[in-house]
C-alpha cells in the first residue's frame, strides 16, 4: 500500500496540535475530529464553506473532544466531512475527496470520509466521526478500518452540529480493536463490570441477500470461523423472526429511517439553507431535493414504526446475543461515478447500503465494523451488533472473536 502523509491524504480541513489535558487511558494516542464537531477557537465547516463563513469560531470544545483530551489523547486536526454530512460517498465538492489508501481509485465513503482516510493512512490512531445512516460504518468498511456506532445517545452530542437527532450519534474509527475499545470506553464512561459470554450469533439473512455475490463469498470464510468457537450457536435469522412484524430491511430504511432523517434535516439545517441560499455542490443539491419535497404528514407513521422496531428488537435480544452481517453490501464504487449522470448506480448504492445500515439505526443498536475481507484488494467489512446499551459487551465480544486480527484484510480474500 502506498504511503500517504497529511497533505497527500487530503483527509484534513485543518492541522493543529492540542496537547492532552491530563494523563489517562489514552496516553500516547493521537486523534482527529470530523469537521461537524467543535474545537474551541476554530471554525466548524459542517462540510460547507458557506456554513463556515457564516458562523463564528467555536467557544468550547465539544464534550466528546474534552473527554479524549482529559484521558491523555492528543488532537492533531479536523477532518473533511461530506456537505452537511448528508452523503455516504465521501466526495466533497468544497474540500475534495480524501484518499482511500487501500483502493485509491475508489471512494472512501462518507460522511466521515476524512476520519476514515486519516486512520487508514496511519496518520492518527483513531478519529471521531458521526453516524446517522452509516456515516461511520460505511467509510470504515470501504477504507478497511474499524469503526463503531454506539447505542443512540450514549455519547454526549454537546458541541456536535445537529443533523437528524433521533438517529444520529458520535462514534469512533480506529486502526485496531484495542484502540477502538480504549477510546470508546472513555466516551461511553464505561466501568469495569462482568460481561456475558457470546452465546448466539445471528446471521441476518436479508443483509447477506442484499450483498454482492463477491462480498458474500469473501465473508464466507469469516462466517465459518465463527462456527469454530465452542458453546456459541451460529444461526441464520430473518428480520421477521426478530421483530414478529411484516417488515424488510428495505422498509426499515424507506418507511422508517429515511423518512425520519429527511424530516429532521428540514428542521436542523433546512431553515438556514432556505434563508441564506448557500453555495451547494451538485450531489448535495440532488439529495436535498428530497428534503424540500418531503411530505411531513408521513412523519408520524415513521416515528411509530421506528419505535415499534426498537421495541421488538430489544424484546428479542438476550444477554450474549450478537447480530452479524456485511457492513456494506457493495464494494467501494469508483471515484466520480456516483453522480446524476449515473442515477441507477446512485440509487443502487444508497438503496442497498442504507437498507443494511438501517437495522442498527432504527433499533438503536451498537454496531462495530471489522475489516476482515477483501475482493481484488478492495476492503470488505463484517459488522457485529448487540442489544441496546450493550456497547461494552459488543466491544468485548469483538475482541474475543477477532482479537487475533489486528488490521484484518488477510483472513478472507477473493479474486474475481
Coordinates of C-alpha atoms in Angstrom, one line a residue, residues 29 36-37 42 44 52 61 94 115 118 122 126 131 161 210 215 220 222 227 232 244 249 260 378 380 413 416:
X29 CA -2.5 8.2 21.3
X36 CA -19.0 18.9 12.3
X37 CA -17.6 18.7 15.8
X42 CA -11.7 27.2 15.4
X44 CA -16.6 24.2 12.2
X52 CA -18.1 28.0 7.9
X61 CA -14.6 22.1 22.6
X94 CA -15.7 22.0 -1.4
X115 CA -11.7 10.5 9.6
X118 CA -6.7 9.6 8.3
X122 CA -1.9 5.6 9.6
X126 CA -8.3 7.0 16.0
X131 CA -23.2 8.3 12.1
X161 CA -23.7 20.2 14.9
X210 CA -28.6 -7.7 -0.4
X215 CA -18.9 -9.9 -0.9
X220 CA -18.0 -17.0 3.9
X222 CA -15.1 -15.4 8.1
X227 CA -18.6 -21.6 13.9
X232 CA -21.6 -20.5 20.6
X244 CA -42.6 -10.5 14.5
X249 CA -34.6 -4.1 5.7
X260 CA -37.3 10.4 10.0
X378 CA -10.8 -3.8 -2.1
X380 CA -14.9 -5.6 2.9
X413 CA -9.7 -12.8 0.3
X416 CA -12.6 -12.3 -9.3

